[in-house]
XYZ file of C-alpha atoms in Angstrom:
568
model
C 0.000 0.000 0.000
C 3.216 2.163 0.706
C 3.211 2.241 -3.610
C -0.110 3.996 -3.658
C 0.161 6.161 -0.906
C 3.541 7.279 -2.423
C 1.814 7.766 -5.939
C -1.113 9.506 -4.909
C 0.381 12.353 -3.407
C 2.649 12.765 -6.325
C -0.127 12.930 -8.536
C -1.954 15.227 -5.922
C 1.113 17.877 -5.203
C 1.768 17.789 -9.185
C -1.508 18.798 -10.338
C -1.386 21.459 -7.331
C 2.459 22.805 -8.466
C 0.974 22.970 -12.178
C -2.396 25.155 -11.101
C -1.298 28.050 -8.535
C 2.505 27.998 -8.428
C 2.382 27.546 -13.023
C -0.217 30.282 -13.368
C 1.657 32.429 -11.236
C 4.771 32.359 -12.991
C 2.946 32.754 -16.390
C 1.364 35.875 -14.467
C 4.905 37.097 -13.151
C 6.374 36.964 -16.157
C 4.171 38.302 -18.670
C 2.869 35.506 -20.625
C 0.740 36.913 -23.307
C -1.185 34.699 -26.362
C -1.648 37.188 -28.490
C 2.028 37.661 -29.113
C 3.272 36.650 -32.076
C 5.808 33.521 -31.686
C 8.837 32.968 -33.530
C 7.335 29.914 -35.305
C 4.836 32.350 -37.231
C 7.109 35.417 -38.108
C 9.513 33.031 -38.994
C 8.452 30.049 -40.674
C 10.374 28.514 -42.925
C 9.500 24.806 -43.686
C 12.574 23.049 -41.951
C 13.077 24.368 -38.452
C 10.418 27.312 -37.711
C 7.350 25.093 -38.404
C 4.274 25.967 -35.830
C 2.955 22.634 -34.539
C -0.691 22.135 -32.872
C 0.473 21.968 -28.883
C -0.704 18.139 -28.730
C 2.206 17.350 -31.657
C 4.698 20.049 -29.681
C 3.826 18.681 -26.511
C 4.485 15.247 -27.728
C 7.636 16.597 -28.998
C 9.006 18.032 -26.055
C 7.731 15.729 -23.706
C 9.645 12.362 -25.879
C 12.823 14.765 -26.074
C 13.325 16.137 -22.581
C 12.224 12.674 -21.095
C 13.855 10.254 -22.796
C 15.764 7.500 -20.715
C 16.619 9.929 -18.004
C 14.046 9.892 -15.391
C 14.221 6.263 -15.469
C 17.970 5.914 -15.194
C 18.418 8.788 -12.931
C 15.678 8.017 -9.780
C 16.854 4.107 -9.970
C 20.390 4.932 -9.458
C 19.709 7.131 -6.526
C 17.081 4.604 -4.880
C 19.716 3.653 -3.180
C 19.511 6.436 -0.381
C 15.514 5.506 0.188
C 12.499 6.312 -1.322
C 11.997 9.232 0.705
C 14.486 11.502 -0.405
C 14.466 10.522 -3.763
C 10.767 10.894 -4.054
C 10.685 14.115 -2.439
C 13.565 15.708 -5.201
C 11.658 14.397 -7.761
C 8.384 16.441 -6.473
C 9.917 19.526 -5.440
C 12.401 19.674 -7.635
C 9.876 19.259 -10.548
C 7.628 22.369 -9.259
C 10.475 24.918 -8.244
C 13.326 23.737 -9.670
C 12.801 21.930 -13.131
C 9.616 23.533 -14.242
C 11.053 27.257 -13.558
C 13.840 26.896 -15.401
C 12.027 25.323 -18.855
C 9.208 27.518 -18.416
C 11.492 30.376 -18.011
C 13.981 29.432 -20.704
C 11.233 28.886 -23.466
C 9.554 32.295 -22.423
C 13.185 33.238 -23.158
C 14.018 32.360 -26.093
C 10.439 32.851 -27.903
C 11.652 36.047 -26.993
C 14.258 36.176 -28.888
C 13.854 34.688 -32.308
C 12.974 31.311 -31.071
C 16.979 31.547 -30.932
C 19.373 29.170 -27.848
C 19.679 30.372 -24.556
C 23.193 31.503 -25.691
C 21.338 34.542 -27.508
C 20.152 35.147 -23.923
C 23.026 35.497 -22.681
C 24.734 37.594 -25.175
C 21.798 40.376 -24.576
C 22.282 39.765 -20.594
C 26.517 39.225 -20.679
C 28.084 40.252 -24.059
C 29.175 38.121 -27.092
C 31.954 36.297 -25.278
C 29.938 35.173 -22.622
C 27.608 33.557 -25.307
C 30.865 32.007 -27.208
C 31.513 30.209 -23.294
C 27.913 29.295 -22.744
C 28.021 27.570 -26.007
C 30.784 26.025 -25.420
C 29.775 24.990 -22.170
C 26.100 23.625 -23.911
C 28.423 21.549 -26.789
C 29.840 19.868 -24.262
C 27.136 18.704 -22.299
C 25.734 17.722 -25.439
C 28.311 15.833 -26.297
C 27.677 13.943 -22.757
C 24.196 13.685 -23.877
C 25.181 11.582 -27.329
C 27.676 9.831 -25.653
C 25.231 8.677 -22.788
C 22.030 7.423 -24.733
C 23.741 5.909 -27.576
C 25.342 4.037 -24.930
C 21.799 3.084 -23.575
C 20.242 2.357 -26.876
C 22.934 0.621 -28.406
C 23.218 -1.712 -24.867
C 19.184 -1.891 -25.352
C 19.795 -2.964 -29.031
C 22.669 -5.424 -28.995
C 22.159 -9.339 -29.350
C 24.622 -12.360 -29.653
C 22.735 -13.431 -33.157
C 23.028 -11.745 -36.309
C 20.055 -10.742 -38.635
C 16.377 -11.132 -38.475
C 15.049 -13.673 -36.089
C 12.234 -15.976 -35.242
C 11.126 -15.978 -31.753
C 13.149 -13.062 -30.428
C 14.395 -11.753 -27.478
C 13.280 -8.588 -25.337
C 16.629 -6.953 -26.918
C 15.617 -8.657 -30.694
C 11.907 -7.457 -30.247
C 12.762 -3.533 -28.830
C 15.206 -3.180 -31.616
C 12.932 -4.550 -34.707
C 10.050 -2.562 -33.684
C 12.245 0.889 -32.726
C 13.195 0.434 -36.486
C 9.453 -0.225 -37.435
C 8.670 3.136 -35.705
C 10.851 5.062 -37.332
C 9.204 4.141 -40.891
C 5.886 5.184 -38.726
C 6.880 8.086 -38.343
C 7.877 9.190 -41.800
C 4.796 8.136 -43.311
C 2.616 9.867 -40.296
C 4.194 13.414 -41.264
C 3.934 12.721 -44.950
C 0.388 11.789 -45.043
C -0.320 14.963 -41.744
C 2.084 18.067 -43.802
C 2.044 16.839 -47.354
C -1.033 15.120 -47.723
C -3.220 17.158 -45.080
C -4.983 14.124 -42.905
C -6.291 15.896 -39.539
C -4.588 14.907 -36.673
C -7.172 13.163 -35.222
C -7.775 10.695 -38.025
C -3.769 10.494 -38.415
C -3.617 9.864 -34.432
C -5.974 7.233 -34.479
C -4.206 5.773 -37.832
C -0.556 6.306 -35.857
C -1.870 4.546 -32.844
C -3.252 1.629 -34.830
C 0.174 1.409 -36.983
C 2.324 1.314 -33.417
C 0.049 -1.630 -32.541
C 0.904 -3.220 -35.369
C 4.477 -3.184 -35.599
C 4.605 -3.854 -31.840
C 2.838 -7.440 -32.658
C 5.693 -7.343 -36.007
C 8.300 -7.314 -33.219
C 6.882 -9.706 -31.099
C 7.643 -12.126 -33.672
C 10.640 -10.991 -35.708
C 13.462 -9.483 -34.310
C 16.663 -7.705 -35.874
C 19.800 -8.797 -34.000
C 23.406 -7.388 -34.374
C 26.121 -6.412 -32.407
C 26.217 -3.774 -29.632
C 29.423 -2.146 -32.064
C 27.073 -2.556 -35.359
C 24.127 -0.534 -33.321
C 26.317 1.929 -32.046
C 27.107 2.902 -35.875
C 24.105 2.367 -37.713
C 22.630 4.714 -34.656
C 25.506 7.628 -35.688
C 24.361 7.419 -39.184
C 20.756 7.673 -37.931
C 21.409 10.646 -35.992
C 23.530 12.452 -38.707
C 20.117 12.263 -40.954
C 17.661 12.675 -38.442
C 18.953 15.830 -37.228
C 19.747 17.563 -40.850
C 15.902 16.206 -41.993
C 13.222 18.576 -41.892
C 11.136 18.610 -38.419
C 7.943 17.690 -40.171
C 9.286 14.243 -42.216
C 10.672 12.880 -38.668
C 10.662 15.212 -35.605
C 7.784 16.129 -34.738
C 5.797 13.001 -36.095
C 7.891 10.981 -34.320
C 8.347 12.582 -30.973
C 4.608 12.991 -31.444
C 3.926 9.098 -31.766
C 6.365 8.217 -29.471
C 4.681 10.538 -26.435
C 1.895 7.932 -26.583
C 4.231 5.090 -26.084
C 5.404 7.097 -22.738
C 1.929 7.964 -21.720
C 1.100 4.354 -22.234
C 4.073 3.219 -20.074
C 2.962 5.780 -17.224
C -0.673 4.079 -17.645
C 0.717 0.478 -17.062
C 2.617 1.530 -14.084
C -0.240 3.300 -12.421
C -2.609 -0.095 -12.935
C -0.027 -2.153 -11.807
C 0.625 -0.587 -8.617
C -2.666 -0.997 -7.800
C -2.719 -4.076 -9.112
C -0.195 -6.005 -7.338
C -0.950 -3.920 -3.906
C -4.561 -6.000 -3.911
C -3.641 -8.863 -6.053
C -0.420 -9.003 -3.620
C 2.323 -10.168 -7.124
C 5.057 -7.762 -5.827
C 6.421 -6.107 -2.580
C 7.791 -2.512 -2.203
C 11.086 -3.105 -0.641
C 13.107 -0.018 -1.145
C 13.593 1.094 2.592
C 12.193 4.846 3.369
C 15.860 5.900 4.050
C 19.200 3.710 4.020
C 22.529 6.151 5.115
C 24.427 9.516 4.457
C 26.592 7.735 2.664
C 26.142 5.288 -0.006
C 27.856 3.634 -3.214
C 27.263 6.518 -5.455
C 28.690 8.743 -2.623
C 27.078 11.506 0.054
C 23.822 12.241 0.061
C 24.667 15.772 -1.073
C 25.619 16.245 -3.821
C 25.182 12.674 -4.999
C 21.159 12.721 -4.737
C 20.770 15.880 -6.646
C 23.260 14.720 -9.666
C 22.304 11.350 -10.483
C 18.780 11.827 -9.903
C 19.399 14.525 -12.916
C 16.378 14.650 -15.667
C 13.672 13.399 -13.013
C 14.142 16.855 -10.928
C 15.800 19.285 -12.973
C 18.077 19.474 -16.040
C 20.108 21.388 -18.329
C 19.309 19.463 -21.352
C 15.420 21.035 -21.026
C 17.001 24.294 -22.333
C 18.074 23.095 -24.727
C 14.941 21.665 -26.047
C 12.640 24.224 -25.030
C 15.101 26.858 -26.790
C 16.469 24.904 -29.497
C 13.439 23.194 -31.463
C 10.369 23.601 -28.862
C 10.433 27.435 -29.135
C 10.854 27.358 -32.889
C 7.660 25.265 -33.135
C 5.040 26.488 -30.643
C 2.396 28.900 -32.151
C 1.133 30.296 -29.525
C 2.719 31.803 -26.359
C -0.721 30.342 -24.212
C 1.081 26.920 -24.857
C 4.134 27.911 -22.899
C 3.149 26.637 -19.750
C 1.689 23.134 -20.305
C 4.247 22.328 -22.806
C 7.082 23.571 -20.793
C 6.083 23.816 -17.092
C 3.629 20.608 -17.810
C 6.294 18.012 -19.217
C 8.523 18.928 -16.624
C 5.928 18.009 -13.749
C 4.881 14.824 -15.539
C 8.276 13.814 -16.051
C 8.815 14.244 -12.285
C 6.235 11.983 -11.869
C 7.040 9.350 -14.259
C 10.607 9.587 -12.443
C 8.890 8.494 -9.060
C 6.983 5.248 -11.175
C 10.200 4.330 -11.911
C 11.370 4.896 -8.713
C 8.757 3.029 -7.531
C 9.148 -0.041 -10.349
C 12.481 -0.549 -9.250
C 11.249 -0.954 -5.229
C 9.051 -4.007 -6.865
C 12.315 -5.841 -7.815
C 14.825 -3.859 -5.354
C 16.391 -6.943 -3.892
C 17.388 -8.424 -7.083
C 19.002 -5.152 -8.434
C 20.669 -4.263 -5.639
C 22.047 -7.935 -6.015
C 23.069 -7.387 -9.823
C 20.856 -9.112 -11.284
C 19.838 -6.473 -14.159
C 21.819 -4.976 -17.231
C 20.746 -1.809 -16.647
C 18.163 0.295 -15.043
C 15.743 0.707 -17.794
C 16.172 -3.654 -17.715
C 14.996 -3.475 -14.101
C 12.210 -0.970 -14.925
C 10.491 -3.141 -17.095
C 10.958 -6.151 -14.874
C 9.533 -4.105 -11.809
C 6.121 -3.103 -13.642
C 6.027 -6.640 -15.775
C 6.460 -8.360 -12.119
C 3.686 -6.336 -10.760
C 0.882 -8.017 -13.510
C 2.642 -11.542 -13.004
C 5.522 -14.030 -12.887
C 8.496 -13.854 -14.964
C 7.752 -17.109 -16.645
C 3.919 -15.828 -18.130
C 3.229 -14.530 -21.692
C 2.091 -11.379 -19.594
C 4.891 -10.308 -18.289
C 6.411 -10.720 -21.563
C 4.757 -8.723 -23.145
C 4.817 -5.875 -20.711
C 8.670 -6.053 -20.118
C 8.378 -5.894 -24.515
C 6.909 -2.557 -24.146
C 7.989 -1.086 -22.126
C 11.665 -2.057 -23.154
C 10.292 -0.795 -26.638
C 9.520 2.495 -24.840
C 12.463 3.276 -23.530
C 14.376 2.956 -26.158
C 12.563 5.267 -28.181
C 12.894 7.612 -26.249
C 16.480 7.709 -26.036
C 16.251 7.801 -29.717
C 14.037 10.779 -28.862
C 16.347 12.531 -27.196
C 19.244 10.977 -29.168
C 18.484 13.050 -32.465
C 16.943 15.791 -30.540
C 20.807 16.422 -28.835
C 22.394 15.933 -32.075
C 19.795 18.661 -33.613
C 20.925 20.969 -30.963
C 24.268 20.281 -31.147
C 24.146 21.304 -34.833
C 22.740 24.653 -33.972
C 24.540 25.337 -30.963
C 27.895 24.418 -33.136
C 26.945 26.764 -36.183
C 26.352 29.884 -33.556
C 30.283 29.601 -32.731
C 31.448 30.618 -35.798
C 28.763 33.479 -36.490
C 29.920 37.050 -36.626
C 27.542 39.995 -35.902
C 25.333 40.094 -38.843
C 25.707 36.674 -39.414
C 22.461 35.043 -38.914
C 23.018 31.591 -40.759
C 25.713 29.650 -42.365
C 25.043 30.691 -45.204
C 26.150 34.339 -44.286
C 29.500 33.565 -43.146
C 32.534 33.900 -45.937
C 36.035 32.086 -45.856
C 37.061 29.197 -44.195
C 34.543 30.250 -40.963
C 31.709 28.787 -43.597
C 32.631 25.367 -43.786
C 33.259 24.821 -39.910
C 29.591 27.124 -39.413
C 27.945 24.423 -41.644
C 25.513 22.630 -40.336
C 26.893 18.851 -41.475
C 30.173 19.681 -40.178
C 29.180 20.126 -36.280
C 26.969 17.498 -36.904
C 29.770 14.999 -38.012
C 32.214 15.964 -35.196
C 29.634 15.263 -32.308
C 27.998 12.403 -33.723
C 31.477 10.971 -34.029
C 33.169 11.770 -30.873
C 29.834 11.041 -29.133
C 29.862 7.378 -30.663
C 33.181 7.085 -29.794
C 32.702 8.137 -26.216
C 29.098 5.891 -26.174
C 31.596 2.615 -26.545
C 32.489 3.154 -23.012
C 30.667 2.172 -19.795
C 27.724 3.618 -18.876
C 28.861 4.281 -15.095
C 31.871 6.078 -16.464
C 29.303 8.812 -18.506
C 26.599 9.105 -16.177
C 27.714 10.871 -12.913
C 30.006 12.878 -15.441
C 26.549 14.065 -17.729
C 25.077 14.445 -14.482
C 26.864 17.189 -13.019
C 27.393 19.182 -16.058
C 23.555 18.604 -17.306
C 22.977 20.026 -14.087
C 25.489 22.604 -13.931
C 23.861 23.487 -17.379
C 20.694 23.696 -15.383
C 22.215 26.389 -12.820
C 23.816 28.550 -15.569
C 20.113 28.744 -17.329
C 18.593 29.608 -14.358
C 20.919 32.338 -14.051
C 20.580 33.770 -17.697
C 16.934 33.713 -17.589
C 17.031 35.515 -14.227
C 19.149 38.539 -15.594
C 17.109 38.533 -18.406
C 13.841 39.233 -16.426
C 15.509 41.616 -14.276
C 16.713 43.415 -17.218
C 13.030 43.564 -18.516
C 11.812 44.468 -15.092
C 10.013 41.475 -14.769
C 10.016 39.282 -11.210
C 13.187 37.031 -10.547
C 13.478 36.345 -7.232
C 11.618 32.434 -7.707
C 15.145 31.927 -9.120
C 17.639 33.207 -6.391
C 17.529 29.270 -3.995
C 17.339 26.875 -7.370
C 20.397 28.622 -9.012
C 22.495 28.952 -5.854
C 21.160 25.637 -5.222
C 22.156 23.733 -8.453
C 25.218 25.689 -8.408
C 26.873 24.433 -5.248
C 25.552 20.656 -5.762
C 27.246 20.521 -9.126
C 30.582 22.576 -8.736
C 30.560 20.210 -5.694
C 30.301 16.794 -7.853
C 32.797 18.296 -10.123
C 35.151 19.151 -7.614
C 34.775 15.489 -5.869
C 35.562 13.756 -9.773
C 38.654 16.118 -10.237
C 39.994 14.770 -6.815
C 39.388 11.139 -7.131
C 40.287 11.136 -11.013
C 43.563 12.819 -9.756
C 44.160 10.097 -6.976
C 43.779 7.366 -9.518
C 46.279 8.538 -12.281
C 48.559 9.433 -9.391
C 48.270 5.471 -8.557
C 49.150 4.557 -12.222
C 46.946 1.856 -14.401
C 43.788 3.729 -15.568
C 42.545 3.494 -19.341
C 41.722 6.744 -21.232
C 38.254 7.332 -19.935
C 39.828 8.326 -16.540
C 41.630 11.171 -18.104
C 39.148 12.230 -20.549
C 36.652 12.665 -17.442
C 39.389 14.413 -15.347
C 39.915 17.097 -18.452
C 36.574 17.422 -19.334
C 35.617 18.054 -15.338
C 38.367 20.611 -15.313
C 37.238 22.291 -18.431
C 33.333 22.644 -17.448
C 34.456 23.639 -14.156
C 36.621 26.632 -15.261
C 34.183 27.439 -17.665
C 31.079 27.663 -15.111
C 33.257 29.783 -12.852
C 33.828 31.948 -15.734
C 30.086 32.011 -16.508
C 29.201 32.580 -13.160
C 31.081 35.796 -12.084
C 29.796 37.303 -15.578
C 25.900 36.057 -14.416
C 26.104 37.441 -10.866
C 27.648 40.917 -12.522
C 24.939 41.132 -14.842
C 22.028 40.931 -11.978
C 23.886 43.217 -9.973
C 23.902 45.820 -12.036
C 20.725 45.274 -14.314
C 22.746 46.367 -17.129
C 20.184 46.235 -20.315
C 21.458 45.240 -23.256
C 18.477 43.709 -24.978
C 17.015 45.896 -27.331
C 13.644 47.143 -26.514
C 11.722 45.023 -29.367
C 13.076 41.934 -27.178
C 11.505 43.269 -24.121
């Protein structure tokens, strides 16, 4: 019964968080719908494209979820339930949700452009050319993570197509499958003109039936084979127009997630009166754990389900250049952010179902015990039931780190281009000499995609505290540009102040703590690259945010404006 208790009020406080404290940053801020947006003064086919909010919500939702409030929560379960679940709640309301709401508002206010642009009307150009810098690198930690979770999801000892697969064979045959869905869902929705309801209902039907396909027929190859065929998925995905992929498959793929979030809210109700599982994660366990102290260690590897950098990037990199109307702000924004929160305590929750065995090893990853705690709470491992369950929502999972996958390398490719633009320059197409072929957008693409494969091939443990602390350093340096830039339009602030400081001393702190035991174990002699690449790349971000930092607190000190007026 603890399951539903715990559930309940997370569903309760949400819902709360979402009515007064939303509205009354939407009010504070100066949310007004009859704005124009970015993605209606400046449509142009392939990235400005105005979506109806249920597509963009879909959108953002797949991208800013993906596998990272499922990773993050189950990784940190072992302090307790208690702490983690309260993060995830609070966190999501005054934390996570300010800083996407506040970033979208942000950028929609300036060209639909990345929170760099923010930052350059807040800071100055250099202070943009550092944030970027700053954002490519956490990107980069993005890539390298979830192609390591897909490609781990993916892998199989056979080679080819298969007859009665496994949960690996099945998840990658029908992520394939989707992607074809997809494609034909935004031809026959922006070429053809199908309504969206009809197309839904059409969409729906068609992930049914590749879902059964998979069940049947799986594709198997290696974990090194899916780790490039993924890099030359990416590459595409993120230089294809929104409408042909994007948005109809981020769109598709929310319903997958939704679906998942159903399951888990039947089956703990389910096995709480049917008594199939036990919640055994213990309320709270010690100080000190595995993954380290409680602070900082909670707030970093709980990452996505609370707050997180990568959001920003979403909400000001393709979410901003899509949403037609500034009235959709705060559901898609604020709103994904509170149910992701919430789907980070079901997993939190799915992994107290099967604690004892993960704590013992006994899974591949997280998202493997994940499935197993919400299959195991409809019935034993050996029925066609769980099966099927643990099927989908493998199947979900991964498609949403392919979400988030393409999504990162999208950004990436934008965020890239900016570092090479002069004033004036507003594409690549602007820029002259050799500054045109490193602004274009398949070259930043290439680079990441390939250094993020390359990084993917290593362990997941290795990447994940590592993109924890800088997605959430990212996180603290957002907060921080949005807040000047509502100062300097003499808007309210102050809900900013306790996350930024917050974030900011959690994640310097992390960083700090991997520079000092990366140090110790080179000192001792015998450690493979990864240990120095983290120790560099730790150093780097850290000098970096410092950098950023002083800058940030200047520019709220003084209020300097330099955003022009039509950006106020």
């Amino acid at each position: 019964m603890i399951a539903i208790a715990i559930i309940l009020a997370t569903i309760v406080v949400m819902v709360l968080g979402y009515i007064f404290y939303g509205s009354w940053l939407a009010k504070q801020w100066g949310v007004d719908p009859n704005r124009k947006t970015p993605a209606v003064e400046l449509e142009d086919g392939v990235d400005y494209v105005p979506a109806k909010p249920a597509v963009l919500m879909g959108h953002h939702f797949s991208s800013i979820a993906g596998a990272g409030p499922i990773n993050g929560p189950i990784q940190a379960s072992v302090f307790g339930w208690l702490p983690v679940c309260l993060w995830c709640v609070f966190g999501s309301i005054f934390f996570g949700g300010v800083h996407d709401f506040g970033s979208m508002l942000a950028s929609i206010r300036h060209d639909g452009k990345s929170l760099g642009e923010v930052v350059k009307t807040t800071m100055g150009e250099r202070a943009k050319k550092l944030f970027n810098l700053f954002l490519l690198l956490v990107l980069l930690l993005v890539i390298a993570s979830f192609v390591n979770v897909v490609a781990g999801t993916f892998s199989s000892a056979n080679t080819g197509f298969t007859a009665s697969p496994t949960g690996q064979e099945s998840t990658s045959m029908v992520s394939v499958l989707f992607i074809v869905l997809a494609m034909i869902y935004g031809v026959i929705t922006s070429r053809l003109g199908l309504k969206t309801g009809p197309a839904t209902i059409l969409g729906i039907l068609g992930i049914v039936a590749i879902t059964a396909i998979g069940l049947n027929v799986g594709l198997a190859m290696s974990r090194t084979t899916w780790i490039i065929l993924i890099g030359v998925y990416i590459t595409v995905a993120s230089m294809a127009p929104v409408w042909i992929l994007l948005q109809p498959r981020d769109y598709l793929s929310s319903f997958l997630l939704y679906a998942i979030m159903g399951l888990a809210l039947v089956g703990i109700f389910f096995s709480a009166f049917a008594n199939t599982t036990t919640f055994d994660i213990p309320m709270f366990t010690s100080w000190s754990t595995s993954r380290g102290t409680l602070f900082p260690a909670l707030f970093i590897t709980v990452a996505c389900g609370a707050c997180s950098g990568f959001h920003s990037g979403v909400a000001t990199g393709t979410s901003s250049k899509q949403l037609a109307s500034e009235r959709s702000a705060k559901p898609i924004a604020y709103g994904s952010m509170l149910i992701e929160g919430t789907l980070a305590v079901m997993a939190l929750i799915a992994v107290g179902m099967v604690y004892n065995q993960y704590t013992a090893g006994e899974f591949g990853s997280p998202a493997a015990a994940f499935a197993a705690g919400i299959a195991g709470m409809f019935d034993t491992s050996a029925s066609r039931v769980y099966n099927v369950v643990y099927a989908l929502i493998t199947l979900g999972v991964s498609v949403f780190a392919l979400t988030t996958l393409d999504t990162g390398t999208r950004l990436s490719r934008y965020v890239f281009s900016e570092l090479f633009l002069k004033k004036g320059e507003i594409t690549w197409k602007d820029v002259k000499g050799p500054r045109k072929f490193l602004a274009h957008p398949l070259t930043g693409t290439l680079i990441m995609v390939i250094v993020g494969c390359v990084l993917g091939a290593l362990e997941l443990s290795e990447i994940w505290a590592l993109f924890g602390a800088a997605n959430q350093l990212l996180a603290a340096l957002g907060l921080i540009t949005v807040a000047a830039w509502l100062g300097n339009i003499g808007k309210n602030n102050k809900m900013f102040y306790i996350p930024m400081a917050f974030m900011l001393a959690a994640t310097l702190t992390s960083l700090i703590i991997t520079i000092y035991e990366r140090v110790q174990a080179i000192v001792a002699g015998g450690v493979a690259w990864g240990t120095w690449f983290q120790l560099i790349l730790a150093a780097v971000m850290v000098t970096l945010a410092i950098i950023l930092v002083v800058e940030s607190i200047q520019a709220l000190a003084t209020g300097k404006k330099k955003a022009g007026s039509s950006q106020v």
